[in-house]
mmCIF file of C-alpha atoms in Angstrom:
data_model
loop_
_atom_site.group_PDB
_atom_site.id
_atom_site.type_symbol
_atom_site.label_atom_id
_atom_site.label_comp_id
_atom_site.label_asym_id
_atom_site.label_seq_id
_atom_site.Cartn_x
_atom_site.Cartn_y
_atom_site.Cartn_z
ATOM 1 C CA UNK A 1 -19.079 -4.268 5.790
ATOM 2 C CA UNK A 2 -17.654 -3.676 2.287
ATOM 3 C CA UNK A 3 -14.531 -1.704 3.315
ATOM 4 C CA UNK A 4 -12.958 0.003 0.287
ATOM 5 C CA UNK A 5 -14.715 -0.508 -3.045
ATOM 6 C CA UNK A 6 -13.119 0.336 -6.381
ATOM 7 C CA UNK A 7 -14.751 0.401 -9.785
ATOM 8 C CA UNK A 8 -14.146 -0.721 -12.456
ATOM 9 C CA UNK A 9 -11.939 -3.789 -11.876
ATOM 10 C CA UNK A 10 -10.612 -3.805 -15.431
ATOM 11 C CA UNK A 11 -10.468 -1.164 -18.153
ATOM 12 C CA UNK A 12 -8.893 -0.860 -21.569
ATOM 13 C CA UNK A 13 -8.474 2.605 -23.060
ATOM 14 C CA UNK A 14 -7.065 4.004 -26.259
ATOM 15 C CA UNK A 15 -4.428 6.713 -26.057
ATOM 16 C CA UNK A 16 -6.098 10.076 -25.535
ATOM 17 C CA UNK A 17 -9.305 8.752 -24.007
ATOM 18 C CA UNK A 18 -10.420 9.893 -20.586
ATOM 19 C CA UNK A 19 -11.877 7.984 -17.671
ATOM 20 C CA UNK A 20 -12.563 8.213 -13.962
ATOM 21 C CA UNK A 21 -11.713 5.549 -11.407
ATOM 22 C CA UNK A 22 -14.130 5.470 -8.526
ATOM 23 C CA UNK A 23 -13.379 4.664 -4.908
ATOM 24 C CA UNK A 24 -15.695 4.580 -1.904
ATOM 25 C CA UNK A 25 -15.152 3.551 1.704
ATOM 26 C CA UNK A 26 -17.793 2.839 4.325
ATOM 27 C CA UNK A 27 -15.586 3.025 7.431
ATOM 28 C CA UNK A 28 -15.973 6.768 8.058
ATOM 29 C CA UNK A 29 -12.268 7.251 7.369
ATOM 30 C CA UNK A 30 -10.818 10.730 7.028
ATOM 31 C CA UNK A 31 -7.827 9.995 4.774
ATOM 32 C CA UNK A 32 -7.931 8.428 1.324
ATOM 33 C CA UNK A 33 -5.199 7.608 -1.178
ATOM 34 C CA UNK A 34 -4.584 6.621 -4.769
ATOM 35 C CA UNK A 35 -1.566 4.448 -5.564
ATOM 36 C CA UNK A 36 -0.315 2.869 -8.729
ATOM 37 C CA UNK A 37 1.618 -0.383 -8.754
ATOM 38 C CA UNK A 38 4.037 -1.268 -11.520
ATOM 39 C CA UNK A 39 6.389 -4.261 -11.796
ATOM 40 C CA UNK A 40 9.685 -3.499 -10.096
ATOM 41 C CA UNK A 41 8.457 -0.080 -8.888
ATOM 42 C CA UNK A 42 6.374 -0.997 -5.860
ATOM 43 C CA UNK A 43 3.428 1.201 -4.933
ATOM 44 C CA UNK A 44 3.755 4.864 -5.705
ATOM 45 C CA UNK A 45 1.453 7.527 -4.317
ATOM 46 C CA UNK A 46 -0.409 9.533 -6.961
ATOM 47 C CA UNK A 47 -2.648 11.782 -4.872
ATOM 48 C CA UNK A 48 -4.037 11.724 -1.386
ATOM 49 C CA UNK A 49 -6.699 13.432 0.661
ATOM 50 C CA UNK A 50 -5.795 13.786 4.326
ATOM 51 C CA UNK A 51 -9.330 14.912 5.145
ATOM 52 C CA UNK A 52 -12.572 15.822 3.406
ATOM 53 C CA UNK A 53 -12.112 18.978 1.362
ATOM 54 C CA UNK A 54 -8.339 18.649 0.904
ATOM 55 C CA UNK A 55 -6.241 16.958 -1.753
ATOM 56 C CA UNK A 56 -2.489 16.899 -2.268
ATOM 57 C CA UNK A 57 -0.042 15.596 -4.820
ATOM 58 C CA UNK A 58 1.926 12.493 -4.120
ATOM 59 C CA UNK A 59 5.012 11.140 -5.809
ATOM 60 C CA UNK A 60 3.654 10.742 -9.368
ATOM 61 C CA UNK A 61 0.706 13.148 -9.936
ATOM 62 C CA UNK A 62 1.342 14.166 -13.549
ATOM 63 C CA UNK A 63 -1.490 13.198 -15.898
ATOM 64 C CA UNK A 64 -4.007 12.695 -13.102
ATOM 65 C CA UNK A 65 -6.603 14.715 -11.235
ATOM 66 C CA UNK A 66 -8.610 13.816 -8.164
ATOM 67 C CA UNK A 67 -11.834 14.818 -6.473
ATOM 68 C CA UNK A 68 -12.766 14.189 -2.862
ATOM 69 C CA UNK A 69 -16.481 14.246 -3.533
ATOM 70 C CA UNK A 70 -17.438 13.728 0.100
ATOM 71 C CA UNK A 71 -16.022 11.859 3.069
ATOM 72 C CA UNK A 72 -16.818 8.477 1.478
ATOM 73 C CA UNK A 73 -15.686 8.982 -2.098
ATOM 74 C CA UNK A 74 -12.359 9.811 -3.740
ATOM 75 C CA UNK A 75 -12.123 9.619 -7.530
ATOM 76 C CA UNK A 76 -9.103 9.589 -9.838
ATOM 77 C CA UNK A 77 -9.405 11.005 -13.355
ATOM 78 C CA UNK A 78 -7.187 10.475 -16.371
ATOM 79 C CA UNK A 79 -7.951 13.331 -18.766
ATOM 80 C CA UNK A 80 -5.930 12.039 -21.726
ATOM 81 C CA UNK A 81 -4.686 8.523 -21.147
ATOM 82 C CA UNK A 82 -1.166 7.566 -22.204
ATOM 83 C CA UNK A 83 0.455 4.105 -22.489
ATOM 84 C CA UNK A 84 2.706 5.040 -19.543
ATOM 85 C CA UNK A 85 -0.422 5.037 -17.379
ATOM 86 C CA UNK A 86 -0.932 1.320 -17.917
ATOM 87 C CA UNK A 87 -0.810 0.019 -14.365
ATOM 88 C CA UNK A 88 -2.783 -1.398 -11.473
ATOM 89 C CA UNK A 89 -4.425 1.329 -9.434
ATOM 90 C CA UNK A 90 -5.266 0.950 -5.768
ATOM 91 C CA UNK A 91 -7.382 3.112 -3.541
ATOM 92 C CA UNK A 92 -6.810 3.014 0.215
ATOM 93 C CA UNK A 93 -8.111 4.676 3.346
ATOM 94 C CA UNK A 94 -7.446 5.072 7.049
ATOM 95 C CA UNK A 95 -9.115 6.924 9.857
ATOM 96 C CA UNK A 96 -6.181 9.326 10.142
ATOM 97 C CA UNK A 97 -6.480 10.194 13.811
ATOM 98 C CA UNK A 98 -4.027 7.910 15.609
ATOM 99 C CA UNK A 99 -0.545 6.521 15.139
ATOM 100 C CA UNK A 100 -1.581 2.884 15.264
ATOM 101 C CA UNK A 101 -4.018 2.752 12.385
ATOM 102 C CA UNK A 102 -3.849 0.200 9.623
ATOM 103 C CA UNK A 103 -4.356 1.121 5.993
ATOM 104 C CA UNK A 104 -7.236 -0.582 4.164
ATOM 105 C CA UNK A 105 -6.981 -1.245 0.433
ATOM 106 C CA UNK A 106 -9.454 -1.807 -2.334
ATOM 107 C CA UNK A 107 -8.993 -4.759 -4.689
ATOM 108 C CA UNK A 108 -7.535 -2.646 -7.483
ATOM 109 C CA UNK A 109 -8.268 -1.539 -11.043
ATOM 110 C CA UNK A 110 -6.186 -3.017 -13.829
ATOM 111 C CA UNK A 111 -5.881 -0.378 -16.555
ATOM 112 C CA UNK A 112 -4.383 -0.893 -20.000
ATOM 113 C CA UNK A 113 -3.824 2.033 -22.335
ATOM 114 C CA UNK A 114 -3.195 1.018 -25.937
ATOM 115 C CA UNK B 1 12.416 11.967 1.061
ATOM 116 C CA UNK B 2 11.769 8.576 2.617
ATOM 117 C CA UNK B 3 13.096 5.582 0.712
ATOM 118 C CA UNK B 4 12.069 2.067 1.654
ATOM 119 C CA UNK B 5 13.977 -0.937 0.331
ATOM 120 C CA UNK B 6 13.230 -4.638 0.514
ATOM 121 C CA UNK B 7 15.911 -7.181 -0.302
ATOM 122 C CA UNK B 8 15.706 -9.788 -1.717
ATOM 123 C CA UNK B 9 13.031 -9.132 -4.318
ATOM 124 C CA UNK B 10 12.176 -12.837 -4.402
ATOM 125 C CA UNK B 11 12.674 -15.790 -2.075
ATOM 126 C CA UNK B 12 11.960 -19.505 -2.382
ATOM 127 C CA UNK B 13 12.002 -21.865 0.606
ATOM 128 C CA UNK B 14 10.851 -25.420 1.349
ATOM 129 C CA UNK B 15 7.789 -25.878 3.492
ATOM 130 C CA UNK B 16 8.531 -25.794 7.215
ATOM 131 C CA UNK B 17 11.496 -23.466 6.980
ATOM 132 C CA UNK B 18 11.365 -20.130 8.803
ATOM 133 C CA UNK B 19 11.090 -17.035 6.610
ATOM 134 C CA UNK B 20 13.054 -13.848 7.276
ATOM 135 C CA UNK B 21 12.035 -10.778 5.258
ATOM 136 C CA UNK B 22 13.978 -7.540 5.452
ATOM 137 C CA UNK B 23 12.920 -3.909 5.148
ATOM 138 C CA UNK B 24 15.164 -0.849 5.417
ATOM 139 C CA UNK B 25 14.240 2.842 5.437
ATOM 140 C CA UNK B 26 16.225 6.061 5.280
ATOM 141 C CA UNK B 27 14.217 8.429 7.501
ATOM 142 C CA UNK B 28 13.739 7.203 11.070
ATOM 143 C CA UNK B 29 11.158 9.904 11.928
ATOM 144 C CA UNK B 30 8.196 7.603 11.427
ATOM 145 C CA UNK B 31 4.973 7.060 13.328
ATOM 146 C CA UNK B 32 4.779 3.391 12.505
ATOM 147 C CA UNK B 33 5.803 0.672 10.095
ATOM 148 C CA UNK B 34 3.350 -1.783 8.561
ATOM 149 C CA UNK B 35 3.795 -5.128 6.885
ATOM 150 C CA UNK B 36 1.323 -6.101 4.176
ATOM 151 C CA UNK B 37 0.572 -9.248 2.248
ATOM 152 C CA UNK B 38 -0.506 -9.179 -1.399
ATOM 153 C CA UNK B 39 -1.814 -12.203 -3.267
ATOM 154 C CA UNK B 40 -1.676 -12.210 -7.080
ATOM 155 C CA UNK B 41 -4.352 -9.980 -8.594
ATOM 156 C CA UNK B 42 -5.523 -8.802 -5.197
ATOM 157 C CA UNK B 43 -5.228 -5.760 -2.990
ATOM 158 C CA UNK B 44 -3.005 -5.471 0.051
ATOM 159 C CA UNK B 45 -3.913 -6.792 3.477
ATOM 160 C CA UNK B 46 -2.290 -5.361 6.585
ATOM 161 C CA UNK B 47 -0.532 -8.047 8.639
ATOM 162 C CA UNK B 48 1.248 -6.231 11.440
ATOM 163 C CA UNK B 49 1.739 -2.652 12.544
ATOM 164 C CA UNK B 50 4.610 -1.595 14.790
ATOM 165 C CA UNK B 51 4.434 1.820 16.381
ATOM 166 C CA UNK B 52 7.608 3.870 16.539
ATOM 167 C CA UNK B 53 7.817 3.347 20.302
ATOM 168 C CA UNK B 54 7.618 -0.447 19.986
ATOM 169 C CA UNK B 55 10.352 -2.968 19.245
ATOM 170 C CA UNK B 56 8.193 -5.813 17.956
ATOM 171 C CA UNK B 57 4.704 -7.120 17.263
ATOM 172 C CA UNK B 58 3.470 -10.691 17.079
ATOM 173 C CA UNK B 59 0.455 -12.314 15.501
ATOM 174 C CA UNK B 60 0.350 -16.093 15.388
ATOM 175 C CA UNK B 61 3.322 -17.343 13.364
ATOM 176 C CA UNK B 62 4.264 -13.787 12.387
ATOM 177 C CA UNK B 63 6.673 -11.597 14.292
ATOM 178 C CA UNK B 64 7.871 -8.191 13.168
ATOM 179 C CA UNK B 65 10.713 -6.231 14.736
ATOM 180 C CA UNK B 66 11.625 -2.579 14.381
ATOM 181 C CA UNK B 67 14.971 -0.872 14.937
ATOM 182 C CA UNK B 68 14.464 2.807 14.188
ATOM 183 C CA UNK B 69 18.054 3.781 14.924
ATOM 184 C CA UNK B 70 19.351 1.541 12.161
ATOM 185 C CA UNK B 71 16.342 2.044 9.889
ATOM 186 C CA UNK B 72 15.431 -1.637 9.734
ATOM 187 C CA UNK B 73 12.472 -3.913 10.220
ATOM 188 C CA UNK B 74 12.309 -7.681 9.895
ATOM 189 C CA UNK B 75 9.292 -9.903 9.392
ATOM 190 C CA UNK B 76 9.669 -13.475 10.636
ATOM 191 C CA UNK B 77 7.250 -16.178 9.549
ATOM 192 C CA UNK B 78 7.704 -19.368 11.518
ATOM 193 C CA UNK B 79 7.244 -22.835 10.027
ATOM 194 C CA UNK B 80 6.295 -21.615 6.561
ATOM 195 C CA UNK B 81 3.409 -23.190 4.652
ATOM 196 C CA UNK B 82 2.532 -23.164 0.932
ATOM 197 C CA UNK B 83 -0.334 -20.803 1.823
ATOM 198 C CA UNK B 84 2.251 -18.224 2.884
ATOM 199 C CA UNK B 85 3.268 -17.825 -0.759
ATOM 200 C CA UNK B 86 2.576 -14.185 -1.632
ATOM 201 C CA UNK B 87 4.305 -10.827 -1.951
ATOM 202 C CA UNK B 88 5.115 -9.098 1.311
ATOM 203 C CA UNK B 89 5.498 -5.323 1.426
ATOM 204 C CA UNK B 90 6.581 -3.005 4.194
ATOM 205 C CA UNK B 91 5.603 0.647 4.470
ATOM 206 C CA UNK B 92 6.535 3.504 6.766
ATOM 207 C CA UNK B 93 3.988 6.033 7.962
ATOM 208 C CA UNK B 94 4.824 9.659 8.619
ATOM 209 C CA UNK B 95 2.508 12.202 10.166
ATOM 210 C CA UNK B 96 2.872 14.814 7.442
ATOM 211 C CA UNK B 97 -0.195 14.247 5.270
ATOM 212 C CA UNK B 98 -0.719 10.788 6.738
ATOM 213 C CA UNK B 99 1.403 9.270 3.981
ATOM 214 C CA UNK B 100 2.774 5.786 3.638
ATOM 215 C CA UNK B 101 5.900 5.001 1.646
ATOM 216 C CA UNK B 102 6.172 1.441 0.364
ATOM 217 C CA UNK B 103 9.061 -0.833 -0.342
ATOM 218 C CA UNK B 104 9.154 -2.806 -3.581
ATOM 219 C CA UNK B 105 8.118 -6.025 -1.883
ATOM 220 C CA UNK B 106 9.556 -9.518 -1.533
ATOM 221 C CA UNK B 107 7.860 -12.272 -3.522
ATOM 222 C CA UNK B 108 7.835 -15.459 -1.467
ATOM 223 C CA UNK B 109 7.318 -18.993 -2.750
ATOM 224 C CA UNK B 110 6.977 -21.808 -0.228
ATOM 225 C CA UNK B 111 7.430 -25.174 -1.939
ATOM 226 C CA UNK B 112 5.537 -28.210 -0.610
#
């Protein structure tokens, strides 16, 4: 049981380049999330998908787009990377049906934009 | 907008001492509160989840309490060990959009 899988684990981009971070979960979860983690800032929600077919902005959506490709997969795209997007990105999921559910995280993608 | 705060940002204790980690939140209309552990370079692992109707949860040496009226939760780790060294984060869960809001975390170092 793999849980939440993120790819790639590391990436270096030049300013202006684009890339897509991939996330897949094998737990049949309804809700999926993208967070970024920066020193001193904690985890901040970028976008989330409460259920297949829906996506919504989180706290810091500017410069990002997302696609909920199917129930398993939720991708995050940087169209024109900026140094301010240097961060560690985490994907997470939960079933989204009950109040007592725990959130499951991927192992993260460390992104550097030069 | 929910704000979650964890103070202190870092904590160092000798092995064997009990750890007390604090979490405060501004909006008490939550479904649950979760405590997570994060090791360096790794993702987050859920430790304990307290539902809004509960006062505390226990798992082994870990005990988490919740006081919604005062907007506070506390994570107790009994008889700390060097393996407990990590960053601990709390997060509140609200029904709207199934969103979690995280605190900044407390980085814990347990010295042998």
